[in-house]
PDB file of C-alpha atoms in Angstrom:
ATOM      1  CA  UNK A   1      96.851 122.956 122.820  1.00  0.00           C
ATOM      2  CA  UNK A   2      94.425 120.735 124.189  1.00  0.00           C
ATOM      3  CA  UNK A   3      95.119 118.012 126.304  1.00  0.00           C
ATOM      4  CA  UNK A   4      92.098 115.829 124.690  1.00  0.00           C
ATOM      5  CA  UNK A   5      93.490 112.049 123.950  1.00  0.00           C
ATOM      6  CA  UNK A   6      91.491 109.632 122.763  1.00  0.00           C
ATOM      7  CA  UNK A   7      92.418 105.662 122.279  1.00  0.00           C
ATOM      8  CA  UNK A   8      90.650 104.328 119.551  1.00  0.00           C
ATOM      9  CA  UNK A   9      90.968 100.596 120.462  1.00  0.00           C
ATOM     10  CA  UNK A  10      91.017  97.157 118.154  1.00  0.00           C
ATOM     11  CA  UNK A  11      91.288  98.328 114.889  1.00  0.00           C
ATOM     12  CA  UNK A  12      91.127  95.739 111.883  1.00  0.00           C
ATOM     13  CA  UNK A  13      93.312  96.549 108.758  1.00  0.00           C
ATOM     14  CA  UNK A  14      93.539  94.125 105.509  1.00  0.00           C
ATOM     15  CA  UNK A  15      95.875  94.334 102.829  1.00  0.00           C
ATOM     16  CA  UNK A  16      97.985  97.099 104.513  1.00  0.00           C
ATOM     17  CA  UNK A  17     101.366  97.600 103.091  1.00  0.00           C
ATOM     18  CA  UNK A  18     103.990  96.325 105.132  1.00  0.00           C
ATOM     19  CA  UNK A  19     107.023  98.001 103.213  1.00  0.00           C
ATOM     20  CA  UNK A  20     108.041 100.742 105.224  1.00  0.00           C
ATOM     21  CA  UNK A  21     110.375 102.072 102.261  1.00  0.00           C
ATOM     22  CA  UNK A  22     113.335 100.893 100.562  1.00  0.00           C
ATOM     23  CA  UNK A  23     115.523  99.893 104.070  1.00  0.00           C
ATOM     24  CA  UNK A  24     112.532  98.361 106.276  1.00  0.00           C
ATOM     25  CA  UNK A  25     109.730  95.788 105.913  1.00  0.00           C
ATOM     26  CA  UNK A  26     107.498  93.335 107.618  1.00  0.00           C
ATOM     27  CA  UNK A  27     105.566  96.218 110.328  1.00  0.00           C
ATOM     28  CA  UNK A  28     103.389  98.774 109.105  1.00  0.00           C
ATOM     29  CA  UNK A  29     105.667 102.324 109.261  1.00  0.00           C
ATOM     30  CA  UNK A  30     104.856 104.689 112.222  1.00  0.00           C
ATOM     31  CA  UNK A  31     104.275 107.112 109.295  1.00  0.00           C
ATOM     32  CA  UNK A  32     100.972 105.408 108.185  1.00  0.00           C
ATOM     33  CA  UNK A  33      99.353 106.218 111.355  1.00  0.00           C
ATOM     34  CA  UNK A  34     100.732 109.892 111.626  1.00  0.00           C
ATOM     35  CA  UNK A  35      99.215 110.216 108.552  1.00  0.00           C
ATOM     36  CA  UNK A  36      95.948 108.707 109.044  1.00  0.00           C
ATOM     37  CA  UNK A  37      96.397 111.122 112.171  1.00  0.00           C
ATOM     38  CA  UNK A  38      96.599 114.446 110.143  1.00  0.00           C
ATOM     39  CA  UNK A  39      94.111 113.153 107.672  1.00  0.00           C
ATOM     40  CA  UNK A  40      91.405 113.142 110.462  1.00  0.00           C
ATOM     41  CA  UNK A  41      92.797 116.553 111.728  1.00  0.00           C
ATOM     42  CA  UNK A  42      91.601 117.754 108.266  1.00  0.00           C
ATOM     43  CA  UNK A  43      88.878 115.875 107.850  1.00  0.00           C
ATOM     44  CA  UNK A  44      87.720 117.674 111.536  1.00  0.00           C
ATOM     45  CA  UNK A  45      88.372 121.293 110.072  1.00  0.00           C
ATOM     46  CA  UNK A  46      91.663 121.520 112.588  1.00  0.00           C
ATOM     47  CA  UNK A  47      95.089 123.108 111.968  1.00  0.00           C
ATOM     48  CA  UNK A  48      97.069 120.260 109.546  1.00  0.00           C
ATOM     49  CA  UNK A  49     100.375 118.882 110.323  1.00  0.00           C
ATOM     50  CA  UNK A  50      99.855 119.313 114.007  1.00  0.00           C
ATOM     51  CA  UNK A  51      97.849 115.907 114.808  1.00  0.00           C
ATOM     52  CA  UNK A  52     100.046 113.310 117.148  1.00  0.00           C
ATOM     53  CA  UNK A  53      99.450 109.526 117.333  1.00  0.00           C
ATOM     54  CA  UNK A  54     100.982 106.411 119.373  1.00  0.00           C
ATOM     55  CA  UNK A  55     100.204 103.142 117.435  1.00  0.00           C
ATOM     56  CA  UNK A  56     100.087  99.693 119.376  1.00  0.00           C
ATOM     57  CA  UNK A  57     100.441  96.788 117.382  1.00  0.00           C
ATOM     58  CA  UNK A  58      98.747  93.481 118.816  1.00  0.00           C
ATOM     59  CA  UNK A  59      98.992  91.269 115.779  1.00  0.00           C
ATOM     60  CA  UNK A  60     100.699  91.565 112.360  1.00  0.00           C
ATOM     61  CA  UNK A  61     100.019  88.769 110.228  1.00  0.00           C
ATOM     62  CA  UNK A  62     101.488  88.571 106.637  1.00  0.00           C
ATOM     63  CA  UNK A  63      99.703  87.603 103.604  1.00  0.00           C
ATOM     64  CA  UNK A  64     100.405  84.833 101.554  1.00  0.00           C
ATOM     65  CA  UNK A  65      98.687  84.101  98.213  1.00  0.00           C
ATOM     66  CA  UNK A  66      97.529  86.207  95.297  1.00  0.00           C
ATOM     67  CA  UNK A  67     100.566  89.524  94.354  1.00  0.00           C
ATOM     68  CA  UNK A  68      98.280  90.385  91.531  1.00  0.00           C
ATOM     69  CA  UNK A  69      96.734  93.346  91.647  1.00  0.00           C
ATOM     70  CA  UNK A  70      92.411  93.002  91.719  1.00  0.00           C
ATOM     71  CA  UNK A  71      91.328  94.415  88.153  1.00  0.00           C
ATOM     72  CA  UNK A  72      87.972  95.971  87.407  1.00  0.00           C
ATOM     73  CA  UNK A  73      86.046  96.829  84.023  1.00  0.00           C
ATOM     74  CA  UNK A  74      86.072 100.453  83.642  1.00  0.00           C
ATOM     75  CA  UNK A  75      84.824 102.092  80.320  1.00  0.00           C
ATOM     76  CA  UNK A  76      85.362  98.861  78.364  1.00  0.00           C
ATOM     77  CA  UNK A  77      88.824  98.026  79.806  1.00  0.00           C
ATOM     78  CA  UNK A  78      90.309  96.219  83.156  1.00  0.00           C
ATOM     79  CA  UNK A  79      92.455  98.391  84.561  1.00  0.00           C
ATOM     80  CA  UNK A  80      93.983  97.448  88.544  1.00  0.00           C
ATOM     81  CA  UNK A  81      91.903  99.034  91.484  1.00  0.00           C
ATOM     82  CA  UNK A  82      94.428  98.393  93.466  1.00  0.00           C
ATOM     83  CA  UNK A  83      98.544  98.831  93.983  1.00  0.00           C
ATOM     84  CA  UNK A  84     100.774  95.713  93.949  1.00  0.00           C
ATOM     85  CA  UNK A  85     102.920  95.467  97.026  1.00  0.00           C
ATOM     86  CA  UNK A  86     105.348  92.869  97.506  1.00  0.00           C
ATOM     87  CA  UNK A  87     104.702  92.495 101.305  1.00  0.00           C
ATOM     88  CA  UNK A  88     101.006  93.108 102.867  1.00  0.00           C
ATOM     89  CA  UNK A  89      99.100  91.911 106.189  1.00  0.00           C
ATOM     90  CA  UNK A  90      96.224  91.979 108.450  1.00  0.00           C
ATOM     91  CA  UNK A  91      96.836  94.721 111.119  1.00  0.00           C
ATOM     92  CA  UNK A  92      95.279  94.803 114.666  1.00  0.00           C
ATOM     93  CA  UNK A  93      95.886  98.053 116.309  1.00  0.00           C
ATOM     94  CA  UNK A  94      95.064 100.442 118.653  1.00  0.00           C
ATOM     95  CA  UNK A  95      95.912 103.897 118.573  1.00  0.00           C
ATOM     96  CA  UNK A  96      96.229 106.862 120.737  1.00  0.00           C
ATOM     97  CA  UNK A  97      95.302 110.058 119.291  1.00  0.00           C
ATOM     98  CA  UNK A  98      96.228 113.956 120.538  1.00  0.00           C
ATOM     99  CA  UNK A  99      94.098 116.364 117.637  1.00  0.00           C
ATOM    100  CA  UNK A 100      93.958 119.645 119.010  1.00  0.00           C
ATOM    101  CA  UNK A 101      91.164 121.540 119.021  1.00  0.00           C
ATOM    102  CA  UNK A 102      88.909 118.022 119.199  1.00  0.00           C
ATOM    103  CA  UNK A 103      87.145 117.093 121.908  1.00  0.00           C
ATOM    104  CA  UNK A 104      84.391 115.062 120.419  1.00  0.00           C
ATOM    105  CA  UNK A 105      85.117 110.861 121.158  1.00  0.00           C
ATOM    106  CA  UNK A 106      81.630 110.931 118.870  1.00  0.00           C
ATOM    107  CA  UNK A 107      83.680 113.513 115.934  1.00  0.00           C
ATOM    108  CA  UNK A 108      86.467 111.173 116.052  1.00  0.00           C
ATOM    109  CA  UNK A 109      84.759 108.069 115.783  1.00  0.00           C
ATOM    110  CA  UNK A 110      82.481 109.113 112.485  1.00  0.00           C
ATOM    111  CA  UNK A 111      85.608 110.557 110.384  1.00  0.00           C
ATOM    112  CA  UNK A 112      87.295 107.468 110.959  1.00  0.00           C
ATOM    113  CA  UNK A 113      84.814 105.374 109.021  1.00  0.00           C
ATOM    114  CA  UNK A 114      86.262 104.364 105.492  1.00  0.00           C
ATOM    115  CA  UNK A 115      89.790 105.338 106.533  1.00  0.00           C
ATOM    116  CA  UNK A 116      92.323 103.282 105.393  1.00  0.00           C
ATOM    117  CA  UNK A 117      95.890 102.470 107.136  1.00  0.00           C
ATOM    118  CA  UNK A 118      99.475 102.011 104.410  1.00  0.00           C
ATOM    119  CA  UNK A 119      96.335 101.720 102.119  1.00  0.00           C
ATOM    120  CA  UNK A 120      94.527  98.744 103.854  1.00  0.00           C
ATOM    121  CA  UNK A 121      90.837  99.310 104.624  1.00  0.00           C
ATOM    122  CA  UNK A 122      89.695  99.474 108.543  1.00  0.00           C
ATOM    123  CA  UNK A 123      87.244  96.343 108.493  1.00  0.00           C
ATOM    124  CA  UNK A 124      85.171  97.605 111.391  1.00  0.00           C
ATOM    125  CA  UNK A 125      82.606 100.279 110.266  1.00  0.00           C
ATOM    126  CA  UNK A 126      82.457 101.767 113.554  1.00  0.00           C
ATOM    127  CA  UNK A 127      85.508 101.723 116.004  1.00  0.00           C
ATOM    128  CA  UNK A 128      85.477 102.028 119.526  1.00  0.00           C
ATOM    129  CA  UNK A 129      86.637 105.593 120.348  1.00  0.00           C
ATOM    130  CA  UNK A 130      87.093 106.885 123.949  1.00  0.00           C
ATOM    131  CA  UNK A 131      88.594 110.100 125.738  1.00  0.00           C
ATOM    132  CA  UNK A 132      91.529 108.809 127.752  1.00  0.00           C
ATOM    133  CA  UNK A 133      93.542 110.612 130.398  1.00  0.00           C
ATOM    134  CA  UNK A 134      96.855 112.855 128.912  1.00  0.00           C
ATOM    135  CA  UNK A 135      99.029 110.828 131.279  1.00  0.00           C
ATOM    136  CA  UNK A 136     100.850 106.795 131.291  1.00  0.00           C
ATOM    137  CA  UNK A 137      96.823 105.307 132.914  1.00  0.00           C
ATOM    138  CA  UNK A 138      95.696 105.521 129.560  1.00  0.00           C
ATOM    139  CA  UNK A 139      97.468 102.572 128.612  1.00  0.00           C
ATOM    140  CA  UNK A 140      96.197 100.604 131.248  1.00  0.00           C
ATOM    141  CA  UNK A 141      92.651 101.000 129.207  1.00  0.00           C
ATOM    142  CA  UNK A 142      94.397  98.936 126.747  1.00  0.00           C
ATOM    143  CA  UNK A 143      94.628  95.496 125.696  1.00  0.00           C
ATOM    144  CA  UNK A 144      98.346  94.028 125.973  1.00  0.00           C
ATOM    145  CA  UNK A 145     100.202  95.227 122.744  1.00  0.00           C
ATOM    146  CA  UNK A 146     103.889  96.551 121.697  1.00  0.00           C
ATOM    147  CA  UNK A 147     103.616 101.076 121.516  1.00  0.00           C
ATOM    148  CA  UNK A 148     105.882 101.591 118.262  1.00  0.00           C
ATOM    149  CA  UNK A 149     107.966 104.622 120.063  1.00  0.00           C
ATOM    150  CA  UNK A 150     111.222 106.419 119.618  1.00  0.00           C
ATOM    151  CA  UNK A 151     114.384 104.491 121.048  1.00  0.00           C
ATOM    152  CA  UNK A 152     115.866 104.409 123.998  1.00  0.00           C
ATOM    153  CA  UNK A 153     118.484 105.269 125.004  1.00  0.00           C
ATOM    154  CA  UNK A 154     119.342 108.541 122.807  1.00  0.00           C
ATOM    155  CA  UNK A 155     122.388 107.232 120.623  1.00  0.00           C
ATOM    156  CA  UNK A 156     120.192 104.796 118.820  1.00  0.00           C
ATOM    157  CA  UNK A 157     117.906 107.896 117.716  1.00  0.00           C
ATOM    158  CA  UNK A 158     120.203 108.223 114.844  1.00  0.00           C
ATOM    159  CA  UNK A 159     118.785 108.075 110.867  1.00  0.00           C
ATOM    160  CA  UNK A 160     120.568 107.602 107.642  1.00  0.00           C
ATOM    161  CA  UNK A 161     119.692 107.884 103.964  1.00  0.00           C
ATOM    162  CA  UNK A 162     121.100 104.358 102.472  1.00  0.00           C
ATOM    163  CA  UNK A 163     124.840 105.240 102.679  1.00  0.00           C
ATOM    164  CA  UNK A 164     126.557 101.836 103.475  1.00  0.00           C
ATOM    165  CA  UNK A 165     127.895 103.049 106.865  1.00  0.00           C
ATOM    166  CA  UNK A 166     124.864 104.379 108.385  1.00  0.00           C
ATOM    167  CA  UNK A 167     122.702 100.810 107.549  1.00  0.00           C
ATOM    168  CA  UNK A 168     125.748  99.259 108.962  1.00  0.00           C
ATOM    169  CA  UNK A 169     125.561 101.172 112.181  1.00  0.00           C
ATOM    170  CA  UNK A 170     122.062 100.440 112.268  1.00  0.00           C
ATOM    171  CA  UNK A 171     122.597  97.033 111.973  1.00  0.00           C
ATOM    172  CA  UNK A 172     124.935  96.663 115.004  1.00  0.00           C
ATOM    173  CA  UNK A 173     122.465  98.532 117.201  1.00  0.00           C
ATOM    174  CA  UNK A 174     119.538  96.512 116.112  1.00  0.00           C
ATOM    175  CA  UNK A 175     121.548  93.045 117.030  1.00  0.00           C
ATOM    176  CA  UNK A 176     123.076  94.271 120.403  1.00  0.00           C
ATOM    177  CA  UNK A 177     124.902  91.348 122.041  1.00  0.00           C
ATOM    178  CA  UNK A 178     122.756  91.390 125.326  1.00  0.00           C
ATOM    179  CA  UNK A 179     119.153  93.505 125.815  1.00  0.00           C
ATOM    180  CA  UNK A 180     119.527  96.058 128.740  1.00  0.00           C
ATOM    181  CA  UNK A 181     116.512  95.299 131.325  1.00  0.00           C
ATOM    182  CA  UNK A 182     113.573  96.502 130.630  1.00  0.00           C
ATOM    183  CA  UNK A 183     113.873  97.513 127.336  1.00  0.00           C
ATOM    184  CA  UNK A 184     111.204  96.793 124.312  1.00  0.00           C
ATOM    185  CA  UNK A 185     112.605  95.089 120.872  1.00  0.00           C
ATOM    186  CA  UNK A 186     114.485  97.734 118.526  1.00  0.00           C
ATOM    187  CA  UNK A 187     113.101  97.127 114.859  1.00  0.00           C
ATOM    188  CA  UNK A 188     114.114  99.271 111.434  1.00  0.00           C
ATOM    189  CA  UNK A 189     111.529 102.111 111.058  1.00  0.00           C
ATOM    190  CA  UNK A 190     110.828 104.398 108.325  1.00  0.00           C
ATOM    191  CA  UNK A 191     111.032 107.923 110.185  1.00  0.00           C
ATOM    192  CA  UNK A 192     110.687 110.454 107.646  1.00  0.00           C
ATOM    193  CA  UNK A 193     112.126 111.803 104.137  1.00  0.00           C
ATOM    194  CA  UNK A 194     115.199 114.202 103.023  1.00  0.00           C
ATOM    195  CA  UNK A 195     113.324 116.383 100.707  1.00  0.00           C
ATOM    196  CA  UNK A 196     115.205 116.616  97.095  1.00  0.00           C
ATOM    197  CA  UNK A 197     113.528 119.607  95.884  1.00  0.00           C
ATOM    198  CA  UNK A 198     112.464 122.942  97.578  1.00  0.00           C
ATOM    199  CA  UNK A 199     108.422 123.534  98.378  1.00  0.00           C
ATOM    200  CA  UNK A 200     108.693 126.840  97.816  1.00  0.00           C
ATOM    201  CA  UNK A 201     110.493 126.633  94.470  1.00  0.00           C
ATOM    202  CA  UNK A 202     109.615 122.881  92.918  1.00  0.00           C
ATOM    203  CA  UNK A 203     107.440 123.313  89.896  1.00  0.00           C
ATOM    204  CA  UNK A 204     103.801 122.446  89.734  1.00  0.00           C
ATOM    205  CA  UNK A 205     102.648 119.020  88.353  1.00  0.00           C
ATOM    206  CA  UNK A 206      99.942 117.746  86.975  1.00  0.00           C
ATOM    207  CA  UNK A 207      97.646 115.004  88.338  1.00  0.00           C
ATOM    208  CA  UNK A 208      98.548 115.738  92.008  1.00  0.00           C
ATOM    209  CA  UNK A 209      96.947 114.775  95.103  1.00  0.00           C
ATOM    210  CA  UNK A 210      96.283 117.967  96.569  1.00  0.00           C
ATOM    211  CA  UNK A 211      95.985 121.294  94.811  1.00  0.00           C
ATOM    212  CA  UNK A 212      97.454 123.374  97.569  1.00  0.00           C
ATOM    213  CA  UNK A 213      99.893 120.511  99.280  1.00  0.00           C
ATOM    214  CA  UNK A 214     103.441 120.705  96.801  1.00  0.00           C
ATOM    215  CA  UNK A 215     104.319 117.647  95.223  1.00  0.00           C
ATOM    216  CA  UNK A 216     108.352 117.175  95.474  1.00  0.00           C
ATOM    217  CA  UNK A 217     110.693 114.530  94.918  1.00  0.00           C
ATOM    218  CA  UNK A 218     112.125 112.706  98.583  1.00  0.00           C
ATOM    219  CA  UNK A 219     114.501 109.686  99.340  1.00  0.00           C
ATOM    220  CA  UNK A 220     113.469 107.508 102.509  1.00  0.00           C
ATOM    221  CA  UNK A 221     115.091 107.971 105.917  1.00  0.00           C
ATOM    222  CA  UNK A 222     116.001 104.806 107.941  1.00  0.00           C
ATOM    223  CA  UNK A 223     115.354 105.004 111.651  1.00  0.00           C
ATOM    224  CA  UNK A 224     115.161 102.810 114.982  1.00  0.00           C
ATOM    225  CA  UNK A 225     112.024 102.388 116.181  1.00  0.00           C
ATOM    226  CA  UNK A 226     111.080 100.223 119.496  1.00  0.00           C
ATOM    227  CA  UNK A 227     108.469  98.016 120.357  1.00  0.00           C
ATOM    228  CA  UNK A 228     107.670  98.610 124.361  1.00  0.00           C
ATOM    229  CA  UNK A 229     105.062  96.400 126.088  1.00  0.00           C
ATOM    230  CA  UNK A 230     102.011  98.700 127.163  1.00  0.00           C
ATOM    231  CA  UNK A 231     102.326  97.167 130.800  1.00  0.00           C
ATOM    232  CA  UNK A 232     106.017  98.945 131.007  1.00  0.00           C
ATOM    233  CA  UNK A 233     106.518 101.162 133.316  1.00  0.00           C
ATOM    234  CA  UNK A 234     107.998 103.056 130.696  1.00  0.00           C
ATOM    235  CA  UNK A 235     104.894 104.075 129.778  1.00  0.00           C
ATOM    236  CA  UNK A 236     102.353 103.553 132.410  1.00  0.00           C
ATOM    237  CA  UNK A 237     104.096 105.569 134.566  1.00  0.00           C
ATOM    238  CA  UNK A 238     104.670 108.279 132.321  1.00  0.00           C
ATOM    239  CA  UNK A 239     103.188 112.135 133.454  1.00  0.00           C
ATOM    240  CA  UNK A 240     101.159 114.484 130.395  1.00  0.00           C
ATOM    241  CA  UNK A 241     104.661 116.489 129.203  1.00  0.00           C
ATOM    242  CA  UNK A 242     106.289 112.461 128.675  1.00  0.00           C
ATOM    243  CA  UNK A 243     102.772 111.586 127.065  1.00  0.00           C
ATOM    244  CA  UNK A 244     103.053 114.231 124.515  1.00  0.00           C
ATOM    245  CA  UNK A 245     106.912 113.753 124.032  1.00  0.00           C
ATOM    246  CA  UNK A 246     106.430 109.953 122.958  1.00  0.00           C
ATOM    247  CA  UNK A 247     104.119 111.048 120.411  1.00  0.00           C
ATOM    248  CA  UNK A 248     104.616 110.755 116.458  1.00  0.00           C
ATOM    249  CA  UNK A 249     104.082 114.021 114.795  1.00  0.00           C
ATOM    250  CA  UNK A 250     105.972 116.099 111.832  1.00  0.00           C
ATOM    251  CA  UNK A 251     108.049 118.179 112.219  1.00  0.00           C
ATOM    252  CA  UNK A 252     109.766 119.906 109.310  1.00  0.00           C
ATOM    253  CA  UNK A 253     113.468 121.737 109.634  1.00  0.00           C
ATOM    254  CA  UNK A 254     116.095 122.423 106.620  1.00  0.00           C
ATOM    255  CA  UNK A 255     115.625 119.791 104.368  1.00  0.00           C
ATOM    256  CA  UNK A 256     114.256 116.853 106.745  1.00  0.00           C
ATOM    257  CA  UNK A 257     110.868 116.141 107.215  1.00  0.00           C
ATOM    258  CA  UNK A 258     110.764 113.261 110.323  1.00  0.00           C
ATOM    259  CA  UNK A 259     108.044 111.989 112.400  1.00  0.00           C
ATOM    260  CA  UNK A 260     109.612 112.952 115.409  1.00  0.00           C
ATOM    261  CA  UNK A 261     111.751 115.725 116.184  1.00  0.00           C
ATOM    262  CA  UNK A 262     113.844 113.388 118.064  1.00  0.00           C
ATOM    263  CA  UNK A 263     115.792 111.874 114.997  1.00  0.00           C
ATOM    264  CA  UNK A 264     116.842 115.476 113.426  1.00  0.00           C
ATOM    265  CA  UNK A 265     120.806 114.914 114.017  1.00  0.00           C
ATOM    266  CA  UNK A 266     121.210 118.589 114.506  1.00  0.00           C
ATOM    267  CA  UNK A 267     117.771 119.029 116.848  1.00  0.00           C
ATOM    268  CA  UNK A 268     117.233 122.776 117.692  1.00  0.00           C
ATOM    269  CA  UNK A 269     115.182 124.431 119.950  1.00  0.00           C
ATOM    270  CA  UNK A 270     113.150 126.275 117.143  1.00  0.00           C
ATOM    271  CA  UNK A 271     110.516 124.117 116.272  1.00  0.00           C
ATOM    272  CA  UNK A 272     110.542 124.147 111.957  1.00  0.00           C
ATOM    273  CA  UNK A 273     106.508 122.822 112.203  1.00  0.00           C
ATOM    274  CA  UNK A 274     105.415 126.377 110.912  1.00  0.00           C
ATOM    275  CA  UNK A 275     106.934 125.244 107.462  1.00  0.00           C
ATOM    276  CA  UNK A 276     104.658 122.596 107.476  1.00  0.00           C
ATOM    277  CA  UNK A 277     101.909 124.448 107.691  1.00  0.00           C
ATOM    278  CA  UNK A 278     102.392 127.214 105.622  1.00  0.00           C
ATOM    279  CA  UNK A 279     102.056 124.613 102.982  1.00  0.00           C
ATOM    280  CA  UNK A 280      98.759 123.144 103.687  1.00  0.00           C
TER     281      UNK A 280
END
């Protein structure tokens, strides 16, 4: 594994969808960004599923105005060119990026161009891409900002599906009666998906994305997320293994798919990503 970061700094996003799922709203999910993470890890000819990414937000700003979907004249009829969300917003946000195998700032920097983020287009043509160190410096390269990471401490790692006590448990942790020092803003996160159907057994549909990815069914998994100053010590100070370990990045075991191993409730030491990839 390489130890190649970059930071791909100020990024522009309109119209990106600020519904995380069906349990969180108003930030853009920490899954948009793994995603536009393993979408360059394609797009570069590297191993899928394996691509890690830190976002950090400097400005969310939520649209107000038109909800109707832009049409367009296609064969003699106006059909929408775009989807209807209920909630979308100008993004500014820089990211760091692990893809390994990449060392190429220059690589990074052309794939990125017409990329979108929770389907809002990057404005800026041609971000500004740098290698960074694998250690806490590199976000002393960056301007101030909140890193979306995993919670601290360990109990408020915890997920649920939607059943009433598990939101309600959320709740209580996300409205804690005093802050502990030093600690960022806890905010409800989309984290990942409880797969309905099996990849290896779900049938094959028509009109799919991908021809070799499976398309199955999945309900939404609600999650803690927390918003940590890039001027923390948390993170400044933190060595290459932390680095890596704050991460976002898939991982795949029994019927959970979560962007960081972190949240499984039953974590084990065999790491499930090999299930990811065997399916594209």
């Amino acid at each position: 594994m390489s130890d190649f970061f970059f930071a791909v700094r100020n990024i522009r996003a309109s119209r990106v969808n600020l519904i995380m799922n069906d349990y969180a709203a108003g930030l853009p999910s920490p899954l948009s960004f793994l995603g536009l993470a393993d979408l360059l890890a394609r797009k570069l000819g590297l191993i899928p599923w394996c691509a890690g990414v830190l976002p950090v937000l400097h400005h969310v700003h939520v649209s107000e105005g038109r909800t109707k979907p832009e049409m367009e004249n296609k064969t003699g009829m106006f059909t929408p060119i775009e989807t209807m969300e209920d909630m979308i917003g100008t993004v500014d946000v820089s990211l760091l990026l692990h893809l390994p195998g990449c060392d190429s700032d220059s690589d990074v920097k052309q794939q990125l161009q017409h990329c979108r983020i929770a389907g809002g287009l990057i404005q800026d043509p041609s971000p500004t891409v740098d290698a960074v160190p694998a250690d806490g410096s590199a976000f002393r390269m960056l301007r101030r900002g909140y890193a979306m990471v995993r919670p601290e401490p360990t109990g408020h790692r915890r997920i649920t599906m939607g059943d009433p006590e598990g939101l309600a448990q959320t709740a209580q942790t996300l409205f804690p009666a005093e802050r502990a020092p030093g600690s960022g803003w806890h905010v409800p996160s989309a984290v990942g998906y409880r797969l309905l159907e099996d990849p290896a057994t779900a049938p094959k549909r028509q009109r799919t994305r991908s021809s070799t990815v499976p398309h199955v069914f999945a309900e939404p998994v609600l999650g803690i997320a927390e918003l940590v100053s890039v001027r923390n010590a948390r993170l400044t100070g933190l060595a290459t293994t932390g680095l890596h370990e704050l991460l976002w990045r898939w991982h795949a075991q029994g019927d959970l798919v979560l962007g960081h191993s972190d949240y499984h409730p039953e974590r084990s030491p065999i790491d499930m990503t090999k299930e990811l990839i065997s399916h594209g």
